[in-house]
Each structure stands twice: as C-alpha cells, then as structure tokens.
C-alpha cells in the first residue's frame, strides 16, 4: 500500500475543532488550503493555456477535421470521472481519487504533447478529462470534510480567485511559448506544476479528510458506474451529431439521446428538471448558469476576430477583466454578512448574466465600441461569481456527510452536461445560419474582418440569454420545502448512499 493511500481505518475520535478565529489561511488550515488552491490553479492555467495552443496543434497534426473532438473528448470522459470520483470518495475518502486524477490529468497532457497523429492527441485529451473529473469532485469532498461550514464560502471564493492570474497570463504565456518554442511545450510544461499539489496537498488531505465517513469502506454501485458510461458515450454521440449536419447524423444523435436521458435521470437528484425546491434546484441552476454562459462565451472571441477585425490575442484579452470580476462576485458571496441574502444574490447574479449575454451581439453594429463588450462581459462574470460559488456552498450545506461525493458529482455532471448540450445546440444553429462561411472567410483574410454574418452570432447569444433568465427563476426555488423531509439527493436509485 502506498504511503499516500489511506489505510482502512478503525472508527476514530473526530479531529479537534480548530479555534473559531481560524480562517482558511490560519494555522489550522494553511497547508491544506495552499495545496488544494494550487490544484485549482493548475486546472485553471491548463484551461486558459491549452486552448490557445490547440489550433496550432491541430493544424500541424493535419487534424482540423477532428478539432472539435479535442474539446468534446475532455468533457465526455470527465463526466464518467465525476461519477466514479463521487462513488470512490464516499466509500474510501477523497485522497485516492484525487491522487489518481492528478496523475491522469498530467499523463493526458504528456500524451497530447508527444502525439504524432491527431487521434493520439484526442486520446490524450480524453485521459486528461477523466483525470479532471476525478479531481474536481474529490476537491468538493475535501472541502466538506476538512472545513467548517462557516469557512466553505471563503475557500470557494479562493478557488474562484485562483482563476484570475491564469485568465490573464495563460493566453499570453501560451501564445509566446507556441510561437517561439512550439505548441508541444505548452502541453509538456504544465505537468511540471503537478509536483506542488502532490507535495503540499496530499499529506494535508490524508491528515484531515481521508478514509470513509463511517470508518468502513463500501462496495461500488455498479449500476451507477454503468449509468456514468452511458452519460459519457451519449454526450459524445450527441456532440458528433450536432457537428455533422447531415440526415445520417440523426442515427448517432438518437442513439446518444437514448443513452443519455436514462443516465441523467438516474444520476441527478429526483425532480432536478422539474426544479423541485431544495438541492434539485441547486443542481439544475448550476447547469443552467454554466451552460448558458460558456456556450455564449465560446463565440465571443470568434465574433470579435471575424466581425470586428481584432487579433486573436486582443479578442482573448477582452475577456480578461471577467476573471477579476468573477473572483469579486465569489468574494461577495463568501462574506458572512451576505449569507442571509444568498438566494437573492443568486437571482441578481443570473439577471446580470442574462443582460451580459444579451448585450454581447451589440458589437456587431460598427458604431458600437468594442470595449463595451469587455465591460458587459465583466458584469456577466460578476454574476457568475455570485452564482457558482453559492451553488457549491448550498450543495455542501444540504448534503449529508455520506452523500457529499455523489451530490458533488451530480453538481458537476449538471455543469458539464449543460456545457455539452448548449454548446452543441448553439454550434448547430450557428452553422445553420452561415457560421461555417465566417470561419472560412477568416481563414483567407487572416487577421482582417471576415464576411459579415450577424444572424449566425445572434442566434447563439439571444437564446442563451433566455436560458439565463430561466436560471433567475430557478434561483428563487433553492430553499427546501419546509413541510417535506429531505429527499434522496443522488438519484432515484441511491439506496446505498
């Protein structure tokens, strides 16, 4: 047994409670906080840096046709990793899934960075996504076990703040490395950062959050593992169908839906898609917020480059301020004096997100200054900071200790699945209204504004703004119904939870 792996413990006395004046960076928590924040920083830097190098990698590997799958492979395998991590962490503690997740994340980067063909590159991204899914759920379980409830908003705010520097520095650093050393060094350089989380976080987690909750490990629920495979394969088939606009693509689309729908119903809380009060609405809101925002944000740089003639670097920097305001929104929700108003803040946050998304296509009008989009997006990111941090806090508050892993997995599944579905829908609508011609024109003009297709962009942004407004309504249903007992939170077949 590895020194980093928790031994199967006997029931032990609980750890002594840290003093009330100890914050997340106080003596009782400092090492653990630095370690897990460094893990989030690593994920954030990868997300911002790798995306910049990806187009160059696809071109050099003669894999432009598989470019979209370099993204979808990450998301689809991460869905499986999330469910597995929830089961694993609830039964044996978060240390093992976190260790395996970090290792898989780094291994996937190495595979992609050394790939000689595009299909190998995509396989590396799939391994990386599996690791990322394990890590994010395991981190939620660590927060639930190691931190007092009063400190959880603060550590979630620290997670958001750890994205600020990567969102600003990541694209510039990646672009410089890609230009002077080659795209492979972007992928091969990031795994070196894994050393810090391994050295700092894992020993601290072993001391404070390892082992099963009740002292006895339990068997894995094989049915939930099968559902996890179904949701991953189904999401991948739906993405393929949405990107291949032919009648023949209906076959994988229908097959994907047939796998996806029962898997989602089995893995998410009962009543999620009915916006049932309490945790089901928390899980639903996470997906609505993340899906609408990410689906819209993905088209912002393309719109600025092809319709307003900005360079890719300047288009990316137009979103940099959002990292600061997102962290600011997360900081606001972490303050003790705002806790009684958390649900109201989340409603306000979703309204801000809807307004930002609706305002974005205004830059398609030549007389509207480009900087107005940067301002609007900063407002939307402020709203996201209020919402995302709060959904995480509410999930931990409403989850029994033995169900934190399964419920954290449900939250992340809602997030990732909404990204997949809404990106696929937005991409299909974009292509149907001439979006492919936008990309082709830009490829020819290389830096100047391409052909004007404002309707192709509007059909992405305006529906996503409506989705965000639906999220504002869902945010009014986060308080559990006072007259009913707590419902099982990890799906309709969670007898083991």
Short mmCIF file of C-alpha atoms in Angstrom, two decimals:
data_model
loop_
_atom_site.label_atom_id
_atom_site.label_comp_id
_atom_site.label_asym_id
_atom_site.label_seq_id
_atom_site.Cartn_x
_atom_site.Cartn_y
_atom_site.Cartn_z
CA UNK A 1 0.00 0.00 0.00
CA UNK A 2 1.38 3.41 -1.00
CA UNK A 3 2.37 5.86 1.69
CA UNK A 4 -0.03 8.33 0.13
CA UNK A 5 -3.02 5.97 0.28
CA UNK A 6 -5.23 5.94 3.36
CA UNK A 7 -5.30 2.70 5.30
CA UNK A 8 -8.73 1.26 6.04
CA UNK A 9 -9.28 2.90 9.43
CA UNK A 10 -10.99 1.74 12.53
CA UNK A 11 -13.52 4.19 13.89
CA UNK A 12 -11.53 7.01 15.40
CA UNK A 13 -12.29 10.03 17.50
CA UNK A 14 -13.05 13.15 15.46
CA UNK A 15 -10.25 15.61 14.90
CA UNK A 16 -10.15 18.52 17.35
CA UNK A 17 -12.17 21.51 16.21
CA UNK A 18 -9.96 24.44 15.13
CA UNK A 19 -10.44 27.70 17.01
CA UNK A 20 -13.28 29.88 15.78
CA UNK A 21 -10.93 32.69 14.75
CA UNK A 22 -9.02 30.38 12.40
CA UNK A 23 -9.62 31.34 8.75
CA UNK A 24 -8.80 29.29 5.65
CA UNK A 25 -5.24 30.65 5.81
CA UNK A 26 -4.98 30.32 9.60
CA UNK A 27 -2.53 27.85 11.16
CA UNK A 28 -5.10 25.05 11.28
CA UNK A 29 -5.87 25.17 7.55
CA UNK A 30 -2.96 26.93 5.84
CA UNK A 31 -1.15 23.92 4.37
CA UNK A 32 -4.34 22.26 3.18
CA UNK A 33 -5.68 25.49 1.65
CA UNK A 34 -2.45 26.23 -0.22
CA UNK A 35 -2.36 22.68 -1.53
CA UNK A 36 -5.90 22.44 -2.87
CA UNK A 37 -5.84 26.01 -4.23
CA UNK A 38 -2.69 25.06 -6.15
CA UNK A 39 -4.63 22.16 -7.70
CA UNK A 40 -7.34 24.55 -8.90
CA UNK A 41 -4.67 26.95 -10.18
CA UNK A 42 -3.16 24.11 -12.20
CA UNK A 43 -6.53 23.28 -13.78
CA UNK A 44 -7.19 26.97 -14.50
CA UNK A 45 -3.82 27.51 -16.13
CA UNK A 46 -4.28 24.45 -18.28
CA UNK A 47 -7.74 25.57 -19.41
CA UNK A 48 -6.52 29.01 -20.47
CA UNK A 49 -3.16 27.99 -21.93
CA UNK A 50 -4.01 24.82 -23.82
CA UNK A 51 -6.93 26.41 -25.64
CA UNK A 52 -4.55 28.96 -27.17
CA UNK A 53 -2.18 26.28 -28.48
CA UNK A 54 -4.90 23.89 -29.71
CA UNK A 55 -5.44 25.39 -33.20
CA UNK A 56 -1.72 25.23 -34.00
CA UNK A 57 -1.52 21.64 -32.75
CA UNK A 58 -4.47 20.56 -34.90
CA UNK A 59 -3.00 22.20 -38.00
CA UNK A 60 0.45 20.64 -37.55
CA UNK A 61 -1.08 17.20 -36.94
CA UNK A 62 -3.30 17.53 -40.04
CA UNK A 63 -6.32 17.13 -37.78
CA UNK A 64 -8.53 20.18 -38.35
CA UNK A 65 -11.42 17.80 -39.06
CA UNK A 66 -11.05 16.36 -35.56
CA UNK A 67 -10.51 19.73 -33.87
CA UNK A 68 -13.86 19.81 -32.07
CA UNK A 69 -13.28 16.34 -30.65
CA UNK A 70 -10.19 17.59 -28.85
CA UNK A 71 -12.65 19.53 -26.69
CA UNK A 72 -15.52 17.03 -26.58
CA UNK A 73 -13.23 14.15 -25.62
CA UNK A 74 -12.25 16.05 -22.48
CA UNK A 75 -15.85 16.78 -21.46
CA UNK A 76 -17.26 13.33 -22.18
CA UNK A 77 -14.64 11.41 -20.19
CA UNK A 78 -14.81 13.96 -17.38
CA UNK A 79 -18.49 13.05 -16.92
CA UNK A 80 -17.51 9.45 -16.21
CA UNK A 81 -14.69 10.59 -13.93
CA UNK A 82 -17.09 12.74 -11.91
CA UNK A 83 -19.45 9.86 -11.13
CA UNK A 84 -16.60 7.49 -10.34
CA UNK A 85 -15.00 10.06 -8.04
CA UNK A 86 -18.27 10.58 -6.16
CA UNK A 87 -18.60 6.84 -5.53
CA UNK A 88 -14.92 6.45 -4.69
CA UNK A 89 -14.73 9.41 -2.31
CA UNK A 90 -17.89 8.47 -0.40
CA UNK A 91 -16.66 4.93 0.09
CA UNK A 92 -12.91 5.31 0.63
CA UNK A 93 -12.27 9.02 1.08
CA UNK A 94 -11.10 11.69 -1.41
CA UNK A 95 -7.35 11.02 -1.28
CA UNK A 96 -7.19 8.17 -3.77
CA UNK A 97 -9.42 9.71 -6.48
CA UNK A 98 -7.54 13.00 -6.13
CA UNK A 99 -4.16 11.28 -6.48
CA UNK A 100 -5.24 9.23 -9.47
CA UNK A 101 -6.97 12.26 -11.00
CA UNK A 102 -3.90 14.49 -10.84
CA UNK A 103 -1.76 11.70 -12.29
CA UNK A 104 -4.21 11.07 -15.16
CA UNK A 105 -4.51 14.81 -15.82
CA UNK A 106 -0.72 15.09 -16.18
CA UNK A 107 -0.45 11.86 -18.21
CA UNK A 108 -3.06 13.09 -20.69
CA UNK A 109 -1.09 16.29 -21.24
CA UNK A 110 2.05 14.27 -21.92
CA UNK A 111 0.23 12.00 -24.40
CA UNK A 112 -1.17 15.01 -26.28
CA UNK A 113 2.16 16.85 -26.17
CA UNK A 114 4.04 13.93 -27.72
CA UNK A 115 1.31 12.90 -30.21
CA UNK A 116 2.33 12.27 -33.79
CA UNK A 117 -1.24 12.00 -35.07
CA UNK A 118 -4.45 13.82 -34.25
CA UNK A 119 -6.26 10.73 -32.99
CA UNK A 120 -3.50 10.21 -30.42
CA UNK A 121 -3.84 13.86 -29.43
CA UNK A 122 -7.60 13.37 -28.90
CA UNK A 123 -6.93 10.25 -26.80
CA UNK A 124 -4.62 12.31 -24.60
CA UNK A 125 -7.35 14.87 -24.10
CA UNK A 126 -9.72 12.05 -23.11
CA UNK A 127 -7.30 10.80 -20.46
CA UNK A 128 -6.87 14.35 -19.23
CA UNK A 129 -10.63 14.86 -18.97
CA UNK A 130 -11.04 11.68 -16.95
CA UNK A 131 -8.44 12.96 -14.51
CA UNK A 132 -10.05 16.39 -14.33
CA UNK A 133 -13.42 14.83 -13.49
CA UNK A 134 -11.88 12.83 -10.64
CA UNK A 135 -10.08 15.88 -9.25
CA UNK A 136 -12.94 18.37 -9.15
CA UNK A 137 -15.35 16.08 -7.28
CA UNK A 138 -12.66 14.91 -4.86
CA UNK A 139 -11.89 18.54 -4.03
CA UNK A 140 -15.53 19.16 -3.08
CA UNK A 141 -15.41 16.20 -0.70
CA UNK A 142 -12.20 17.55 0.84
CA UNK A 143 -13.86 20.92 1.43
CA UNK A 144 -16.90 19.24 3.00
CA UNK A 145 -14.83 17.12 5.38
CA UNK A 146 -11.94 19.39 6.29
CA UNK A 147 -13.56 22.84 6.60
CA UNK A 148 -16.20 24.08 8.99
CA UNK A 149 -19.40 25.24 7.33
CA UNK A 150 -18.62 28.89 8.10
CA UNK A 151 -15.34 28.63 6.12
CA UNK A 152 -16.66 26.92 3.00
CA UNK A 153 -17.77 30.13 1.22
CA UNK A 154 -14.27 31.54 1.76
CA UNK A 155 -12.46 28.53 0.30
CA UNK A 156 -14.84 28.55 -2.69
CA UNK A 157 -14.01 32.24 -3.18
CA UNK A 158 -10.31 31.31 -3.08
CA UNK A 159 -10.95 28.73 -5.81
CA UNK A 160 -12.50 31.46 -7.97
CA UNK A 161 -9.63 33.86 -7.24
CA UNK A 162 -7.13 31.23 -8.38
CA UNK A 163 -8.52 31.66 -11.92
CA UNK A 164 -7.68 35.38 -12.10
CA UNK A 165 -3.95 35.15 -12.87
CA UNK A 166 -4.29 32.23 -15.33
CA UNK A 167 -7.10 34.02 -17.20
CA UNK A 168 -4.80 36.99 -17.79
CA UNK A 169 -1.38 35.36 -18.08
CA UNK A 170 -2.33 31.99 -19.58
CA UNK A 171 -3.18 33.06 -23.16
CA UNK A 172 -0.17 35.40 -23.39
CA UNK A 173 2.27 32.82 -21.99
CA UNK A 174 0.86 30.06 -24.17
CA UNK A 175 0.98 32.23 -27.28
CA UNK A 176 4.60 33.19 -26.61
CA UNK A 177 5.68 29.59 -25.98
CA UNK A 178 3.79 28.35 -29.03
CA UNK A 179 5.38 30.97 -31.25
CA UNK A 180 8.99 30.61 -30.05
CA UNK A 181 9.27 27.01 -28.78
CA UNK A 182 6.34 25.17 -30.33
CA UNK A 183 2.90 24.08 -29.18
CA UNK A 184 4.17 20.82 -27.68
CA UNK A 185 5.93 22.66 -24.87
CA UNK A 186 2.63 24.12 -23.71
CA UNK A 187 1.35 20.60 -23.07
CA UNK A 188 4.63 19.18 -21.79
CA UNK A 189 5.39 22.11 -19.50
CA UNK A 190 2.17 22.09 -17.48
CA UNK A 191 2.69 18.62 -15.89
CA UNK A 192 5.71 20.03 -14.04
CA UNK A 193 3.24 22.07 -11.98
CA UNK A 194 1.76 18.83 -10.63
CA UNK A 195 4.69 18.50 -8.21
CA UNK A 196 3.38 21.32 -5.99
CA UNK A 197 -0.11 19.84 -5.37
CA UNK A 198 1.35 16.38 -4.81
CA UNK A 199 3.87 17.56 -2.23
CA UNK A 200 1.64 20.05 -0.42
CA UNK A 201 -1.97 18.89 -0.73
CA UNK A 202 -1.92 15.13 -0.39
CA UNK A 203 -0.26 14.80 3.05
CA UNK A 204 -2.58 17.51 4.42
CA UNK A 205 -5.64 15.75 2.97
CA UNK A 206 -4.52 12.45 4.48
CA UNK A 207 -4.42 14.07 7.93
CA UNK A 208 -7.75 15.87 7.70
CA UNK A 209 -10.12 14.19 5.21
CA UNK A 210 -9.04 10.64 4.36
CA UNK A 211 -10.97 7.42 4.83
CA UNK A 212 -14.70 6.63 4.57
CA UNK A 213 -17.10 8.70 6.65
CA UNK A 214 -18.27 5.84 8.84
CA UNK A 215 -14.91 4.08 9.11
CA UNK A 216 -15.87 1.16 6.86
CA UNK A 217 -15.43 1.14 3.06
CA UNK A 218 -18.43 0.06 1.00
CA UNK A 219 -18.73 -1.58 -2.40
CA UNK A 220 -19.15 0.47 -5.54
CA UNK A 221 -22.63 0.78 -7.02
CA UNK A 222 -22.12 -0.94 -10.37
CA UNK A 223 -25.40 0.37 -11.71
CA UNK A 224 -24.28 3.97 -11.23
CA UNK A 225 -20.98 3.18 -12.94
CA UNK A 226 -22.92 1.84 -15.93
CA UNK A 227 -25.04 4.99 -15.97
CA UNK A 228 -21.85 7.05 -15.91
CA UNK A 229 -20.60 5.23 -19.01
CA UNK A 230 -23.96 5.83 -20.65
CA UNK A 231 -23.90 9.56 -19.98
CA UNK A 232 -20.35 9.87 -21.35
CA UNK A 233 -20.96 7.89 -24.53
CA UNK A 234 -24.36 9.54 -25.06
CA UNK A 235 -22.91 13.03 -24.73
CA UNK A 236 -20.16 12.18 -27.20
CA UNK A 237 -22.64 10.87 -29.77
CA UNK A 238 -24.83 13.96 -29.42
CA UNK A 239 -21.85 16.23 -29.96
CA UNK A 240 -20.85 14.29 -33.06
CA UNK A 241 -24.37 14.54 -34.45
CA UNK A 242 -24.58 18.29 -33.80
CA UNK A 243 -21.28 18.92 -35.59
CA UNK A 244 -22.19 16.85 -38.64
CA UNK A 245 -25.29 18.49 -40.09
CA UNK A 246 -26.49 15.65 -42.33
CA UNK A 247 -29.58 13.47 -42.19
CA UNK A 248 -27.34 10.49 -41.49
CA UNK A 249 -26.19 12.16 -38.27
CA UNK A 250 -29.67 11.57 -36.83
CA UNK A 251 -28.61 7.96 -36.15
CA UNK A 252 -25.84 8.78 -33.64
CA UNK A 253 -27.99 11.63 -32.32
CA UNK A 254 -30.89 9.33 -31.47
CA UNK A 255 -28.53 6.71 -30.06
CA UNK A 256 -26.86 9.36 -27.91
CA UNK A 257 -30.19 10.59 -26.56
CA UNK A 258 -31.28 7.01 -25.81
CA UNK A 259 -28.16 6.53 -23.68
CA UNK A 260 -28.11 9.99 -22.17
CA UNK A 261 -31.67 10.50 -20.94
CA UNK A 262 -31.98 7.47 -18.62
CA UNK A 263 -28.43 8.03 -17.35
CA UNK A 264 -29.18 11.65 -16.44
CA UNK A 265 -32.43 10.68 -14.71
CA UNK A 266 -30.56 8.06 -12.70
CA UNK A 267 -27.60 10.22 -11.67
CA UNK A 268 -29.16 13.58 -10.86
CA UNK A 269 -31.44 14.27 -7.87
CA UNK A 270 -35.12 13.47 -8.22
CA UNK A 271 -37.01 16.46 -9.52
CA UNK A 272 -33.98 18.24 -10.98
CA UNK A 273 -35.63 19.01 -14.32
CA UNK A 274 -38.87 19.93 -12.54
CA UNK A 275 -36.94 22.50 -10.47
CA UNK A 276 -38.11 20.86 -7.25
CA UNK A 277 -37.27 23.02 -4.24
CA UNK A 278 -34.01 22.44 -2.43
CA UNK A 279 -30.99 20.61 -3.76
CA UNK A 280 -32.58 19.54 -7.08
CA UNK A 281 -32.92 23.22 -7.99
CA UNK A 282 -29.37 23.91 -6.83
CA UNK A 283 -28.09 21.23 -9.22
CA UNK A 284 -30.32 22.49 -12.05
CA UNK A 285 -29.22 26.10 -11.54
CA UNK A 286 -25.56 25.12 -11.78
CA UNK A 287 -26.15 23.58 -15.20
CA UNK A 288 -28.33 26.42 -16.48
CA UNK A 289 -25.84 29.09 -15.40
CA UNK A 290 -22.70 27.35 -16.60
CA UNK A 291 -24.19 26.09 -19.84
CA UNK A 292 -25.67 29.41 -20.95
CA UNK A 293 -22.56 31.39 -20.03
CA UNK A 294 -19.95 29.03 -21.51
CA UNK A 295 -21.94 28.44 -24.71
CA UNK A 296 -22.11 32.20 -25.26
CA UNK A 297 -18.53 32.95 -24.19
CA UNK A 298 -17.14 30.39 -26.64
CA UNK A 299 -18.34 32.57 -29.53
CA UNK A 300 -17.14 35.94 -28.19
CA UNK A 301 -13.53 35.75 -29.49
CA UNK A 302 -14.69 34.42 -32.88
CA UNK A 303 -17.19 37.28 -33.17
CA UNK A 304 -14.57 39.92 -32.33
CA UNK A 305 -11.99 38.48 -34.73
CA UNK A 306 -14.23 37.84 -37.73
CA UNK A 307 -16.73 40.69 -37.41
CA UNK A 308 -14.66 43.49 -35.88
CA UNK A 309 -11.15 42.59 -37.09
CA UNK A 310 -9.44 42.17 -33.72
CA UNK A 311 -6.35 39.97 -33.42
CA UNK A 312 -6.86 36.69 -31.53
CA UNK A 313 -4.73 37.99 -28.67
CA UNK A 314 -6.77 41.18 -28.30
CA UNK A 315 -10.01 39.22 -28.57
CA UNK A 316 -8.83 36.96 -25.75
CA UNK A 317 -7.81 39.90 -23.60
CA UNK A 318 -11.30 41.37 -23.97
CA UNK A 319 -12.42 38.62 -21.58
CA UNK A 320 -9.54 39.01 -19.11
CA UNK A 321 -11.33 41.52 -16.88
CA UNK A 322 -14.01 38.90 -16.35
CA UNK A 323 -11.63 36.80 -14.28
CA UNK A 324 -11.26 39.68 -11.82
CA UNK A 325 -14.99 40.40 -11.52
CA UNK A 326 -15.81 36.67 -11.24
CA UNK A 327 -13.45 36.46 -8.27
CA UNK A 328 -15.06 39.62 -6.89
CA UNK A 329 -18.55 38.10 -7.08
CA UNK A 330 -17.32 34.94 -5.39
CA UNK A 331 -15.74 37.07 -2.64
CA UNK A 332 -19.04 38.88 -2.07
CA UNK A 333 -20.95 35.61 -1.59
CA UNK A 334 -18.27 34.39 0.83
CA UNK A 335 -18.84 37.19 3.33
CA UNK A 336 -20.74 36.27 6.47
CA UNK A 337 -22.96 39.35 6.29
CA UNK A 338 -24.23 38.37 2.84
CA UNK A 339 -25.08 34.76 3.80
CA UNK A 340 -28.71 35.54 4.81
CA UNK A 341 -29.28 37.05 1.36
CA UNK A 342 -27.57 34.28 -0.64
CA UNK A 343 -30.64 33.26 -2.67
CA UNK A 344 -31.45 36.88 -3.57
CA UNK A 345 -27.84 37.42 -4.66
CA UNK A 346 -28.12 34.40 -6.92
CA UNK A 347 -31.23 35.80 -8.59
CA UNK A 348 -29.40 39.08 -9.14
CA UNK A 349 -26.40 37.16 -10.47
CA UNK A 350 -28.46 35.32 -13.08
CA UNK A 351 -30.09 38.55 -14.22
CA UNK A 352 -26.61 40.07 -14.68
CA UNK A 353 -25.56 37.03 -16.72
CA UNK A 354 -28.65 37.31 -18.93
CA UNK A 355 -28.07 41.03 -19.52
CA UNK A 356 -24.41 40.47 -20.42
CA UNK A 357 -25.19 37.71 -22.92
CA UNK A 358 -28.00 39.74 -24.49
CA UNK A 359 -25.74 42.81 -24.78
CA UNK A 360 -22.81 40.96 -26.39
CA UNK A 361 -24.08 40.91 -30.01
CA UNK A 362 -24.47 44.70 -29.92
CA UNK A 363 -20.82 44.90 -31.07
CA UNK A 364 -21.97 43.53 -34.41
CA UNK A 365 -23.06 47.13 -35.05
CA UNK A 366 -19.99 49.02 -36.28
CA UNK A 367 -20.85 52.18 -34.34
CA UNK A 368 -20.79 50.31 -31.00
CA UNK A 369 -17.29 50.44 -29.44
CA UNK A 370 -15.59 47.09 -28.95
CA UNK A 371 -14.70 47.93 -25.34
CA UNK A 372 -18.40 47.87 -24.48
CA UNK A 373 -18.36 44.08 -24.83
CA UNK A 374 -15.47 43.80 -22.38
CA UNK A 375 -17.49 45.84 -19.88
CA UNK A 376 -20.66 43.81 -20.44
CA UNK A 377 -18.78 40.54 -20.04
CA UNK A 378 -17.19 41.73 -16.82
CA UNK A 379 -20.71 42.36 -15.48
CA UNK A 380 -21.77 38.85 -16.52
CA UNK A 381 -18.72 37.34 -14.82
CA UNK A 382 -19.62 39.22 -11.63
CA UNK A 383 -22.99 37.48 -11.76
CA UNK A 384 -21.36 34.11 -12.36
CA UNK A 385 -19.12 34.64 -9.34
CA UNK A 386 -22.20 35.20 -7.19
CA UNK A 387 -23.96 32.10 -8.55
CA UNK A 388 -21.29 29.43 -8.98
CA UNK A 389 -19.70 29.87 -5.56
CA UNK A 390 -23.12 29.90 -3.92
CA UNK A 391 -24.31 26.71 -5.61
CA UNK A 392 -21.22 24.94 -4.28
CA UNK A 393 -21.84 26.24 -0.75
CA UNK A 394 -25.53 25.28 -0.81
CA UNK A 395 -24.78 21.80 -2.11
CA UNK A 396 -22.41 21.09 0.77
CA UNK A 397 -24.89 22.56 3.24
CA UNK A 398 -27.76 20.38 2.03
CA UNK A 399 -25.79 17.11 1.69
CA UNK A 400 -25.46 14.50 4.46
CA UNK A 401 -21.76 13.64 5.01
CA UNK A 402 -22.08 10.19 3.44
CA UNK A 403 -23.63 11.65 0.25
CA UNK A 404 -21.30 14.60 -0.40
CA UNK A 405 -19.38 12.73 -3.10
CA UNK A 406 -22.46 11.60 -5.02
CA UNK A 407 -24.10 15.02 -4.77
CA UNK A 408 -20.91 16.85 -5.76
CA UNK A 409 -20.72 14.55 -8.78
CA UNK A 410 -24.34 15.44 -9.63
CA UNK A 411 -23.50 19.16 -9.47
CA UNK A 412 -20.50 18.76 -11.77
CA UNK A 413 -22.45 16.49 -14.14
CA UNK A 414 -25.12 19.17 -14.44
CA UNK A 415 -22.41 21.74 -15.18
CA UNK A 416 -20.53 19.68 -17.78
CA UNK A 417 -23.62 18.19 -19.42
CA UNK A 418 -25.22 21.61 -19.87
CA UNK A 419 -21.99 22.80 -21.48
CA UNK A 420 -22.08 19.89 -23.91
CA UNK A 421 -25.77 20.22 -24.81
CA UNK A 422 -25.95 24.01 -25.11
CA UNK A 423 -22.64 24.23 -26.99
CA UNK A 424 -23.93 21.60 -29.41
CA UNK A 425 -27.23 23.47 -29.86
CA UNK A 426 -25.51 26.83 -30.28
CA UNK A 427 -22.97 25.40 -32.70
CA UNK A 428 -25.66 23.76 -34.82
CA UNK A 429 -27.67 27.00 -35.00
CA UNK A 430 -24.50 28.95 -35.82
CA UNK A 431 -23.60 26.59 -38.66
CA UNK A 432 -27.18 26.56 -40.00
CA UNK A 433 -27.15 30.36 -40.43
CA UNK A 434 -23.82 30.58 -42.23
CA UNK A 435 -21.32 30.29 -39.41
CA UNK A 436 -19.11 27.99 -41.47
CA UNK A 437 -18.64 30.76 -44.02
CA UNK A 438 -17.45 33.04 -41.21
CA UNK A 439 -14.63 30.68 -40.34
CA UNK A 440 -13.70 30.12 -43.98
CA UNK A 441 -13.57 33.83 -44.71
CA UNK A 442 -11.40 34.45 -41.69
CA UNK A 443 -9.01 31.73 -42.71
CA UNK A 444 -8.47 33.50 -46.01
CA UNK A 445 -8.20 37.06 -44.76
CA UNK A 446 -6.02 36.06 -41.75
CA UNK A 447 -6.44 38.89 -39.34
CA UNK A 448 -8.90 41.18 -41.03
CA UNK A 449 -12.64 41.11 -40.54
CA UNK A 450 -14.26 38.30 -42.44
CA UNK A 451 -17.65 38.03 -44.10
CA UNK A 452 -20.46 39.56 -42.06
CA UNK A 453 -22.93 37.04 -40.67
CA UNK A 454 -24.55 38.81 -37.72
CA UNK A 455 -27.56 36.47 -37.66
CA UNK A 456 -25.28 33.47 -37.09
CA UNK A 457 -23.99 35.07 -33.89
CA UNK A 458 -27.31 36.50 -32.74
CA UNK A 459 -28.91 33.05 -32.90
CA UNK A 460 -26.34 31.88 -30.36
CA UNK A 461 -26.39 34.77 -27.88
CA UNK A 462 -30.08 35.65 -27.65
CA UNK A 463 -31.36 32.13 -26.85
CA UNK A 464 -28.61 31.74 -24.24
CA UNK A 465 -29.77 34.99 -22.61
CA UNK A 466 -33.25 33.46 -22.36
CA UNK A 467 -31.77 30.34 -20.74
CA UNK A 468 -30.04 32.58 -18.19
CA UNK A 469 -33.37 34.25 -17.38
CA UNK A 470 -34.84 30.81 -16.71
CA UNK A 471 -31.95 30.39 -14.29
CA UNK A 472 -33.07 33.54 -12.44
CA UNK A 473 -36.43 31.85 -11.83
CA UNK A 474 -34.77 28.60 -10.72
CA UNK A 475 -32.74 30.65 -8.22
CA UNK A 476 -35.99 31.51 -6.41
CA UNK A 477 -36.50 27.81 -5.59
CA UNK A 478 -33.29 26.95 -3.73
CA UNK A 479 -34.73 26.86 -0.22
CA UNK A 480 -36.01 23.35 0.65
CA UNK A 481 -39.75 22.98 1.06
CA UNK A 482 -40.40 23.42 4.81
CA UNK A 483 -43.13 20.78 5.12
CA UNK A 484 -41.37 17.83 3.47
CA UNK A 485 -38.47 15.68 4.71
CA UNK A 486 -35.19 15.73 2.81
CA UNK A 487 -35.34 13.77 -0.44
CA UNK A 488 -32.66 11.32 -1.58
CA UNK A 489 -30.24 13.62 -3.39
CA UNK A 490 -28.18 11.37 -5.61
CA UNK A 491 -30.81 9.96 -7.95
CA UNK A 492 -33.83 7.70 -7.66
CA UNK A 493 -31.80 4.52 -7.11
CA UNK A 494 -29.38 5.62 -4.41
CA UNK A 495 -30.24 3.11 -1.73
CA UNK A 496 -26.53 2.71 -0.96
CA UNK A 497 -25.90 6.40 -0.49
#
